[in-house]
C-alpha positions as semicolon CSV with decimal commas, in nm:
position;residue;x (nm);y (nm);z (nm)
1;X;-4,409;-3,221;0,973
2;X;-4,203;-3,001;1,165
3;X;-4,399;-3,105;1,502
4;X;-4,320;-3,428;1,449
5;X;-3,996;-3,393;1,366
6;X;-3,944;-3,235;1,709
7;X;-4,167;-3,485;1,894
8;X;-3,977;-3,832;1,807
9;X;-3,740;-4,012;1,932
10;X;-3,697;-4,234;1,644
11;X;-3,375;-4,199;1,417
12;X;-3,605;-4,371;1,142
13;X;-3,894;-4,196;1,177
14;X;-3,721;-3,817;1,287
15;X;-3,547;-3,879;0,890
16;X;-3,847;-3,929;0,725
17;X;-3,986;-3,587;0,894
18;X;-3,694;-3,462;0,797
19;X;-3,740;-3,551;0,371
20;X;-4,083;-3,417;0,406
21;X;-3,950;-3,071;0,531
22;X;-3,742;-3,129;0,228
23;X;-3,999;-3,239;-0,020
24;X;-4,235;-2,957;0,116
25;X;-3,971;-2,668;0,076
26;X;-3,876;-2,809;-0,301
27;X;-4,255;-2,719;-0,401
28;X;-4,250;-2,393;-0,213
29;X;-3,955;-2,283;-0,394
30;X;-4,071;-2,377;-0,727
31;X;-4,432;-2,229;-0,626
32;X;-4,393;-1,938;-0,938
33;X;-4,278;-2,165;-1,203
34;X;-4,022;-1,970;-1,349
35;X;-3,696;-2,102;-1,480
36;X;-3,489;-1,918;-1,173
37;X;-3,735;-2,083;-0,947
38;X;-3,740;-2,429;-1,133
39;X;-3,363;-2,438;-1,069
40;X;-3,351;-2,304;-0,727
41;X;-3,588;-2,540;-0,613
42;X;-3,413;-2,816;-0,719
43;X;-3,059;-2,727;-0,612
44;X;-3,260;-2,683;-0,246
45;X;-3,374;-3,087;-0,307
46;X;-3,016;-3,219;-0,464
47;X;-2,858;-3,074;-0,094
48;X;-3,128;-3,150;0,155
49;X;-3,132;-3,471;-0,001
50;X;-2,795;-3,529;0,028
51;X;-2,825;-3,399;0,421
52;X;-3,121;-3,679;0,441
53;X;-2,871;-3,901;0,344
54;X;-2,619;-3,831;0,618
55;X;-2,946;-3,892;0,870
56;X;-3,027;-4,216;0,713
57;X;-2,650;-4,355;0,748
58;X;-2,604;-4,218;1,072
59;X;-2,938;-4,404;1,169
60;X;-2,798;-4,729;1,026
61;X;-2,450;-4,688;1,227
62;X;-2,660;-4,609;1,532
63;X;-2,838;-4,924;1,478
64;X;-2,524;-5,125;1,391
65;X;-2,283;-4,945;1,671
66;X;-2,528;-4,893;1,982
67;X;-2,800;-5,111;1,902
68;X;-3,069;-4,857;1,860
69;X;-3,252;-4,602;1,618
70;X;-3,358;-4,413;1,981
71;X;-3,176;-4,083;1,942
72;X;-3,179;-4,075;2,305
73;X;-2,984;-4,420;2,293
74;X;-2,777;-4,255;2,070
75;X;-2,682;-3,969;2,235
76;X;-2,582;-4,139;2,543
77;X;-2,375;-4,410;2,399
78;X;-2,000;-4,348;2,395
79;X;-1,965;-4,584;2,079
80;X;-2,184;-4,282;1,867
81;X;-1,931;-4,078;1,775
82;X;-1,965;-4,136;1,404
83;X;-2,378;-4,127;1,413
84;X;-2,342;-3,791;1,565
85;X;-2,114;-3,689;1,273
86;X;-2,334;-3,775;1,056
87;X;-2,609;-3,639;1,209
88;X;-2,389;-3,315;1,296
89;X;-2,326;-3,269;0,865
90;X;-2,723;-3,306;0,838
91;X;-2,775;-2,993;1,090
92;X;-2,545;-2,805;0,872
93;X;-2,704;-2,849;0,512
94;X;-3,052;-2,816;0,669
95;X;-2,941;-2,501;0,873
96;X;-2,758;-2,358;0,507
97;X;-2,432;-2,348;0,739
98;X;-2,135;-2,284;0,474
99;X;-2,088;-2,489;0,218
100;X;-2,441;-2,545;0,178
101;X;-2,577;-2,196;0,147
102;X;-2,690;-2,160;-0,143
103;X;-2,988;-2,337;-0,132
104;X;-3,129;-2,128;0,113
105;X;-2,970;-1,826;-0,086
106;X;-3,162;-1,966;-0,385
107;X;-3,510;-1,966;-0,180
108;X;-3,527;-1,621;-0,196
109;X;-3,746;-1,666;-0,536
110;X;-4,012;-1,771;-0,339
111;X;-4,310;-1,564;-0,288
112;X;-4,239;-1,331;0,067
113;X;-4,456;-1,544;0,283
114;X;-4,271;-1,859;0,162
115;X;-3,927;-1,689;0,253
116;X;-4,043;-1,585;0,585
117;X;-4,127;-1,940;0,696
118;X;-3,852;-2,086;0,554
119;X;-3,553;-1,776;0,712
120;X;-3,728;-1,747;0,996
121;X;-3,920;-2,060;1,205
122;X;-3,927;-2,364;0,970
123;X;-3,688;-2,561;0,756
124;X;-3,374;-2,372;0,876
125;X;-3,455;-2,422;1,201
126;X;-3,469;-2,744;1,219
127;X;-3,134;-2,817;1,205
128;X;-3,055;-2,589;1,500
129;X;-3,356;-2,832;1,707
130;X;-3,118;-3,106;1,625
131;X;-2,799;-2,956;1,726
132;X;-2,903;-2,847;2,011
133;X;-3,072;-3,159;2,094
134;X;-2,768;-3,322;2,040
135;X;-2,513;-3,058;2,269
136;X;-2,533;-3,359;2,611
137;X;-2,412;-3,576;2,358
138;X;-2,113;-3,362;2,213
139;X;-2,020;-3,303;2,568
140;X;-1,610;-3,422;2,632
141;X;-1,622;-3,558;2,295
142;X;-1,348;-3,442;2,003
143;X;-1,639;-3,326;1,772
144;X;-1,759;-3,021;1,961
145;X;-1,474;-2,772;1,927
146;X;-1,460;-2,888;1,563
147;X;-1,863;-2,806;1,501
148;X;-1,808;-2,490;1,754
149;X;-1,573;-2,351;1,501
150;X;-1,722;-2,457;1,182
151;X;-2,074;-2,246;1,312
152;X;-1,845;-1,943;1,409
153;X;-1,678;-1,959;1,114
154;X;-1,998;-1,916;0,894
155;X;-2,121;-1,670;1,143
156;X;-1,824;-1,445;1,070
157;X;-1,772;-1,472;0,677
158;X;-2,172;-1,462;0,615
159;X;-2,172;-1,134;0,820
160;X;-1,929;-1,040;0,567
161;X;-2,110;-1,173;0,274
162;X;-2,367;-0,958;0,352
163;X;-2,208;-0,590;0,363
164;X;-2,133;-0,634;-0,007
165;X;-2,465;-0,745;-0,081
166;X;-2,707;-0,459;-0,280
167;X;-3,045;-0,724;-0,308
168;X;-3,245;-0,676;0,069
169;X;-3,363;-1,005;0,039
170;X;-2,930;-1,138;0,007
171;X;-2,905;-0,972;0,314
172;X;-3,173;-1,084;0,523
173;X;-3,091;-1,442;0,374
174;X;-2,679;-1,409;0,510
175;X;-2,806;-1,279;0,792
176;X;-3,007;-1,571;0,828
177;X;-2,727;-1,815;0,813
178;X;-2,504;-1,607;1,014
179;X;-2,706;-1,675;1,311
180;X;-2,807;-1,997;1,231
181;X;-2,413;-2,050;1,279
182;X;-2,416;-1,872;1,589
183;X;-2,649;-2,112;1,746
184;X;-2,472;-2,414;1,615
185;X;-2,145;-2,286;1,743
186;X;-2,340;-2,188;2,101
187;X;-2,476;-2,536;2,076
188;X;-2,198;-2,688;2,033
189;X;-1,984;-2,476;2,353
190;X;-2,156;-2,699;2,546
191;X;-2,169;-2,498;2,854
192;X;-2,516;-2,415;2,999
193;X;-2,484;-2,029;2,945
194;X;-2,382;-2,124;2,569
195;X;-2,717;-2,344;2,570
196;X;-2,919;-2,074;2,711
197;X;-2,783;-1,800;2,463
198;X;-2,878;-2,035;2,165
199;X;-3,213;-2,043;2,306
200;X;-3,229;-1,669;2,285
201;X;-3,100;-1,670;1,959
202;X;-3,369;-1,948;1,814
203;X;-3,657;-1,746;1,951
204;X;-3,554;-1,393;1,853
205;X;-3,444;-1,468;1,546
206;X;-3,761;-1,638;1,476
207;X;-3,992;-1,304;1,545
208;X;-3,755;-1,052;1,384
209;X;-3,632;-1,226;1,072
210;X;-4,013;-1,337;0,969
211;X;-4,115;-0,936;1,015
212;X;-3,841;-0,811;0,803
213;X;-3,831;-1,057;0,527
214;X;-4,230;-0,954;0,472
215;X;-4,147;-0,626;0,507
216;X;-3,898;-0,596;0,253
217;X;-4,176;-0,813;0,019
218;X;-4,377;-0,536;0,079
219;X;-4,140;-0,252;-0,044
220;X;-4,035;-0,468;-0,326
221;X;-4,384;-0,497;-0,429
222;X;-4,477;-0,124;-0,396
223;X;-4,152;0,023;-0,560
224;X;-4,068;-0,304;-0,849
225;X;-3,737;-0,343;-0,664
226;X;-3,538;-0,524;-0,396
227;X;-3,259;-0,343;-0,430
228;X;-3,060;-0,140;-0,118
229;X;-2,989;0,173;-0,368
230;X;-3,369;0,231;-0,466
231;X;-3,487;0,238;-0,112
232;X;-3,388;0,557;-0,066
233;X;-3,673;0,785;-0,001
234;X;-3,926;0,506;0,083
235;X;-3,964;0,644;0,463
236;X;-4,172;0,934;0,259
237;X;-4,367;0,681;-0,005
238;X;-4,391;0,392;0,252
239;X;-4,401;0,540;0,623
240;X;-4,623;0,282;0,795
241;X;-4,355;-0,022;0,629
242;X;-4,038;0,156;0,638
243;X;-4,102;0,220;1,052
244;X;-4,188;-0,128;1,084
245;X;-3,881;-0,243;0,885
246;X;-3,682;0,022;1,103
247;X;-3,785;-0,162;1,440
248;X;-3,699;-0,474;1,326
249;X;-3,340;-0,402;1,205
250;X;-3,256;-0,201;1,506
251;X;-3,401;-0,497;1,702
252;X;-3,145;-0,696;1,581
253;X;-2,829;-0,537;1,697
254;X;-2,892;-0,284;1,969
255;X;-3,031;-0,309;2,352
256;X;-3,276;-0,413;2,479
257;X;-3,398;-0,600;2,198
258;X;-3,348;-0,998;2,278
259;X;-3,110;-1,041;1,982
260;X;-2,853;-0,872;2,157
261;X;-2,879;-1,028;2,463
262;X;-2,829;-1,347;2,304
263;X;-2,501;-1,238;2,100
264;X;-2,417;-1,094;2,456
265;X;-2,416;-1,446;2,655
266;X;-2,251;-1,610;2,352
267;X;-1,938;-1,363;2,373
268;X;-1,953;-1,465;2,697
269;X;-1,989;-1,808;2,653
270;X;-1,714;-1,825;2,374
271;X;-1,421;-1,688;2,687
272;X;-1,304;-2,012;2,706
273;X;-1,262;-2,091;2,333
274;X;-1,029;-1,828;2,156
275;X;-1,094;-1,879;1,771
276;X;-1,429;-1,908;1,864
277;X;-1,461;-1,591;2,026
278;X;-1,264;-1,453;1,793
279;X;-1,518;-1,513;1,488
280;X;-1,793;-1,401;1,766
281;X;-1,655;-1,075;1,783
282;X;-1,525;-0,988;1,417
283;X;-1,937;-1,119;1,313
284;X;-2,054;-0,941;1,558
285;X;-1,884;-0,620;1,485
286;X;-1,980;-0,713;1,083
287;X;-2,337;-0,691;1,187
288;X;-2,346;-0,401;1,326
289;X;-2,217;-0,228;0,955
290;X;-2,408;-0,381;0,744
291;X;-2,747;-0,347;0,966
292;X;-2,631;0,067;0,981
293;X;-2,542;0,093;0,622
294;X;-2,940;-0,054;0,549
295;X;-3,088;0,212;0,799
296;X;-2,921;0,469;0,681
297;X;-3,041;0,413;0,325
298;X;-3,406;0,409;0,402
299;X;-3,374;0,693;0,625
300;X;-3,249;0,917;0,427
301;X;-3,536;1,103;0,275
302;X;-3,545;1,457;0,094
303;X;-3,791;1,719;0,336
304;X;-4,162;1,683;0,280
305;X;-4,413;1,877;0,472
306;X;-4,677;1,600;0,563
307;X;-4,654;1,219;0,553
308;X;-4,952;1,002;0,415
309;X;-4,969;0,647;0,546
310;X;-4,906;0,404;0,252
311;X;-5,234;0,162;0,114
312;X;-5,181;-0,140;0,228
313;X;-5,422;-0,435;0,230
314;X;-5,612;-0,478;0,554
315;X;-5,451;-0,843;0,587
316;X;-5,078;-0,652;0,511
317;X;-5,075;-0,405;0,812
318;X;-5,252;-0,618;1,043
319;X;-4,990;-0,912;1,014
320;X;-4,704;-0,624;1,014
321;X;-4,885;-0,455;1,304
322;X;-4,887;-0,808;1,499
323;X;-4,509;-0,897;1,392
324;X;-4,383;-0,556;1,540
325;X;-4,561;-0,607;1,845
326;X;-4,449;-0,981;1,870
327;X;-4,049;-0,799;1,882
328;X;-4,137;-0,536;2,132
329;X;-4,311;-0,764;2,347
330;X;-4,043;-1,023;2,343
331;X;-3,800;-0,719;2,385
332;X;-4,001;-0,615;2,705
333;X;-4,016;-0,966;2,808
334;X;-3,642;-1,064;2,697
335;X;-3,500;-1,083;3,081
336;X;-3,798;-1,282;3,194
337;X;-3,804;-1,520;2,881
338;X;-3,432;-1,599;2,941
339;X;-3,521;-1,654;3,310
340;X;-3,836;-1,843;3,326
341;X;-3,714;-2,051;2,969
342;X;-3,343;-2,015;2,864
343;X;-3,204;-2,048;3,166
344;X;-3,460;-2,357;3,326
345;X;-3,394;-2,526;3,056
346;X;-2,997;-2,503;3,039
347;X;-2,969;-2,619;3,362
348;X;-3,183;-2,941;3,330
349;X;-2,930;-2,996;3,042
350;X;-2,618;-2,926;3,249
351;X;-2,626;-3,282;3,363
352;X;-2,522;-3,383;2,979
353;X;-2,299;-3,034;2,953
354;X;-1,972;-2,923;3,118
355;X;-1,915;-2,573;3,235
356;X;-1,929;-2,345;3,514
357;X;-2,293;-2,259;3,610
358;X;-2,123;-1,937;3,770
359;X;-2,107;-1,786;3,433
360;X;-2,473;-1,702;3,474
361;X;-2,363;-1,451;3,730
362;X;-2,337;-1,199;3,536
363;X;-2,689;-1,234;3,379
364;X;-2,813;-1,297;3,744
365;X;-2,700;-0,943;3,839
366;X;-2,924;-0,819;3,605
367;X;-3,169;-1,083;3,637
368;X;-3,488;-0,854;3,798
369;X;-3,381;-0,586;3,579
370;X;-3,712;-0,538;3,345
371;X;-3,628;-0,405;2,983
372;X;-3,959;-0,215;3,057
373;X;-3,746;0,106;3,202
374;X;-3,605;0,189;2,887
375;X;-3,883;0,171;2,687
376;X;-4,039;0,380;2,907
377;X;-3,754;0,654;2,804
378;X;-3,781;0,569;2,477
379;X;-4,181;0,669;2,504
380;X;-4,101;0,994;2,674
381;X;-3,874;1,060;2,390
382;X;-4,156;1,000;2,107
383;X;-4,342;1,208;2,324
384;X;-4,134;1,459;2,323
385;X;-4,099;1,468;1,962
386;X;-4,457;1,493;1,908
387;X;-4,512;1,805;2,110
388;X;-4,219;1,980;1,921
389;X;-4,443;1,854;1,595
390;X;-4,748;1,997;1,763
391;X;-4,569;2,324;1,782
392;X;-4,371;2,319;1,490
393;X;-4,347;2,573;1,229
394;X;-4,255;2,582;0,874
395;X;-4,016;2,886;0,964
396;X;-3,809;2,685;1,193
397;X;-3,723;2,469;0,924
398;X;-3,342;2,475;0,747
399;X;-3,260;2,269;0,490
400;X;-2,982;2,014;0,531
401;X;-2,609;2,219;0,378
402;X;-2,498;2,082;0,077
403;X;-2,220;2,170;-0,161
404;X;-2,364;2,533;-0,241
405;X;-2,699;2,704;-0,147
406;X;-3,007;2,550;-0,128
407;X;-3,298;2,517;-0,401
408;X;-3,585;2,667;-0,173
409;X;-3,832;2,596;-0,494
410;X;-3,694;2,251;-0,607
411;X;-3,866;1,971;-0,565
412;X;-3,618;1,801;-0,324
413;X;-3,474;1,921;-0,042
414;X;-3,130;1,713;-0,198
415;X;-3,100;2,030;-0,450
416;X;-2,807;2,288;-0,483
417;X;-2,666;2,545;-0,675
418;X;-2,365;2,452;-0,855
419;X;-2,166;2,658;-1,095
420;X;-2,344;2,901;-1,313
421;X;-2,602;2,875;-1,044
422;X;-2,700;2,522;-1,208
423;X;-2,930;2,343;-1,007
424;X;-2,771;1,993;-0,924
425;X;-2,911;1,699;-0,671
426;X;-2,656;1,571;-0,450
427;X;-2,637;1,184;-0,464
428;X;-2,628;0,929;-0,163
429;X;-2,494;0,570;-0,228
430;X;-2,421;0,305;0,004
431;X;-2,075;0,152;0,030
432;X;-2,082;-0,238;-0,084
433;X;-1,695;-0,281;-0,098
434;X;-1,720;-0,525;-0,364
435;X;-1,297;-0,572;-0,396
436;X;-1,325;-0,698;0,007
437;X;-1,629;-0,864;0,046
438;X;-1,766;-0,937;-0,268
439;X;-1,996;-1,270;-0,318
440;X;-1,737;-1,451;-0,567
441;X;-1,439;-1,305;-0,373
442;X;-1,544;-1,460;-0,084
443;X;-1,690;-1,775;-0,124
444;X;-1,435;-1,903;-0,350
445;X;-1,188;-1,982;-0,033
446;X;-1,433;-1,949;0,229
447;X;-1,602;-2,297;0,092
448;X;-1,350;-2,500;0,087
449;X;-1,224;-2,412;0,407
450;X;-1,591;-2,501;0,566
451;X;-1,578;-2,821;0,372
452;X;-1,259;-2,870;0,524
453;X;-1,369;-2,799;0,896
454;X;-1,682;-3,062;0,840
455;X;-1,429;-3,337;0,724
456;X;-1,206;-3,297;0,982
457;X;-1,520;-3,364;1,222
458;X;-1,474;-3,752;1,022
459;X;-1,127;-3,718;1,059
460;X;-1,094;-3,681;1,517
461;X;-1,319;-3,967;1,601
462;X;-1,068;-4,196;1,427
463;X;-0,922;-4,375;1,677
């Protein structure tokens, strides 16, 4: 289905690949049967559905307006404007872009292999194929600044969504849409660089988001919880998991992992726009708390003298093992991949885009630079480490100061004396500043506003 959604040209035939994405992620959903599941699946069929519908009638104005279900013919025609619209508003519930995210917020009932495929290469990212397929055709037209906007704007309040979000799986899913908006809004820049960076974006995203959401089904399976708050400790029950989990989220907001590079050229990209840029930087920054806030839950871990590597099922690790590698590679590779695919590819586009090819300079002065260097650091640092482990002993060791002395023969290196010399463990929680960014807080303005942005895409091509 999803090749040959990609591979046609017909309006006719690219909606009927379309309803069977649909149809396929309604079963997928429901696969456990449960009531939750029952009605998340079918809130995921009542939108999609309506997003097939907003295919179908921009097919039949294509047909009436330009004379053809070609998309191609569609895209070039300067009569389109209201076929794109539609087809613009089916991107957005197939991509979960606010107001539509809750179907893909529902999905998260789905067994972990299901919510990989659906967060990370399928379903979800089909409506970013489409948008970006469409960019030529959005070029000097009235509808990109209004979809540019309406992608940064979920990008931004998502990002915020998720820092008052305590369920792992709420976060990875925001997340999700939060870059899913990203490329939509790079998509819809329409400059070359923007087109490159969404690139990026569609083939990080892809890696990293499909190793984290089956790590996190891994932890939730091992400790009966998907919960932030009970993660803590899990680098000690979970090692092999918890590192994996570790690389991906650091992959996804610091150098030279390909994430950032992306987010990188779309600041960049966004210069010329300032409310764009704008929700670039405030999601950007969002990211970057919510991503360190997850860390530094799993990381923190009471002193144990040896580490035993977690029983996981042969399958389990090697798919993990293969995942992690798939993000360091690409990291590795992430100046190359933008070279030899991003940027080829943006430029045979430029013909349909507007914008200064010059604004690759800066990525061209950095062009040869391999991402291999740093990684090469970073191996001399592990190496490091492990010859001060090699030579390490227990008499070196100090336990972490807490709010008295130490418990030397507790069972936690979290332990203290308190008054009466009382023996009390001191407490880590995560900050989820519910009053600010709660769910319910949030979306009750935030979609209404979106809906607002997508009608006003109906509202500029009037003549």
């Amino acid at each position: 289905l999803m090749n040959g959604l990609v591979l046609v040209d017909n309006i006719r035939w690219l909606a009927i690949f379309w309803e069977g994405t649909t149809l396929c992620s309604f079963f997928l959903i429901g696969h456990d049967g449960t009531k939750e599941a029952k009605a998340s699946a079918r809130r995921a069929l009542v939108i999609n559905t309506f997003g097939g519908l907003m295919m179908s009638l921009g097919g039949f104005f294509a047909l009436r307006l330009v004379g053809s279900e070609s998309l191609a013919a569609a895209m070039a025609s300067p009569a389109s404007l209201l076929p794109i619209a539609l087809l613009a508003v089916a991107t957005m519930t197939k991509s979960a872009q606010l107001p539509f995210q809750s179907w893909l917020l529902g999905a998260m009932v789905a067994p972990t292999p299901v919510s990989a495929l659906l967060h990370s290469s399928t379903m979800v990212k089909a409506g970013s194929y489409l948008i970006l397929r469409m960019a030529p055709a959005l070029s000097h037209t009235p509808l990109a600044p209004v979809i540019a906007v309406a992608g940064a704007f979920t990008f931004a309040v998502t990002c915020a969504l998720a820092i008052g979000q305590g369920n792992g799986k709420k976060v990875l899913a925001y997340s999700t849409i939060a870059n899913l908006g990203l490329i939509a809004a790079c998509a819809a820049l329409n400059t070359p660089l923007a087109f490159a960076a969404a690139l990026m974006l569609l083939i990080f995203h892809a890696v990293t988001k499909a190793l984290l959401f089956l790590c996190v089904g891994t932890i939730e399976q091992t400790i009966g919880s998907r919960h932030i708050e009970d993660m803590g400790g899990i680098l000690f029950k979970m090692p092999l998991t918890t590192s994996v989990a570790i690389i991906g989220m650091v992959s996804m907001m610091v150098p030279p992992f390909g994430m950032l590079i992306g987010k990188w050229m779309a600041i960049e990209a966004a210069v010329g726009s300032p409310l764009v840029l704008l929700f670039f930087i405030v999601g950007s920054a969002l990211t970057v708390f919510f991503w360190a806030k997850w860390l530094g839950r799993i990381t923190t871990a009471s002193h144990h003298d040896a580490y035993t590597i977690e029983k996981v099922s042969r399958w389990q690790s090697a798919v993990l093992v293969v995942m992690v590698m798939a993000v360091i590679g690409g990291s590795l590779a992430a100046m190359p991949i933008y070279h030899h695919v991003a940027k080829p590819i943006s430029l045979i586009m430029a013909g349909g885009l507007h914008g200064d090819l010059s604004l690759f300079s800066l990525l061209d002065s950095v062009e040869a630079f391999m991402t291999w260097p740093i990684f090469v650091v970073l191996g001399v640092v592990l190496l490091a480490i492990g010859i001060s482990a090699v030579f390490f002993r227990r008499s070196h060791l100090r336990l972490p100061f807490l709010c008295g002395e130490n418990v030397p023969e507790g069972k936690f290196s979290f332990e203290f004396r308190s008054m009466a010399d009382r023996p009390e463990m001191a407490l880590v929680n995560s900050y989820y500043l519910s009053p600010v960014f709660g769910e319910g807080k949030i979306t009750a303005w935030c979609n209404p506003v979106a809906a607002l942005i997508i009608l006003t895409l109906f509202g500029v091509i009037v003549p």
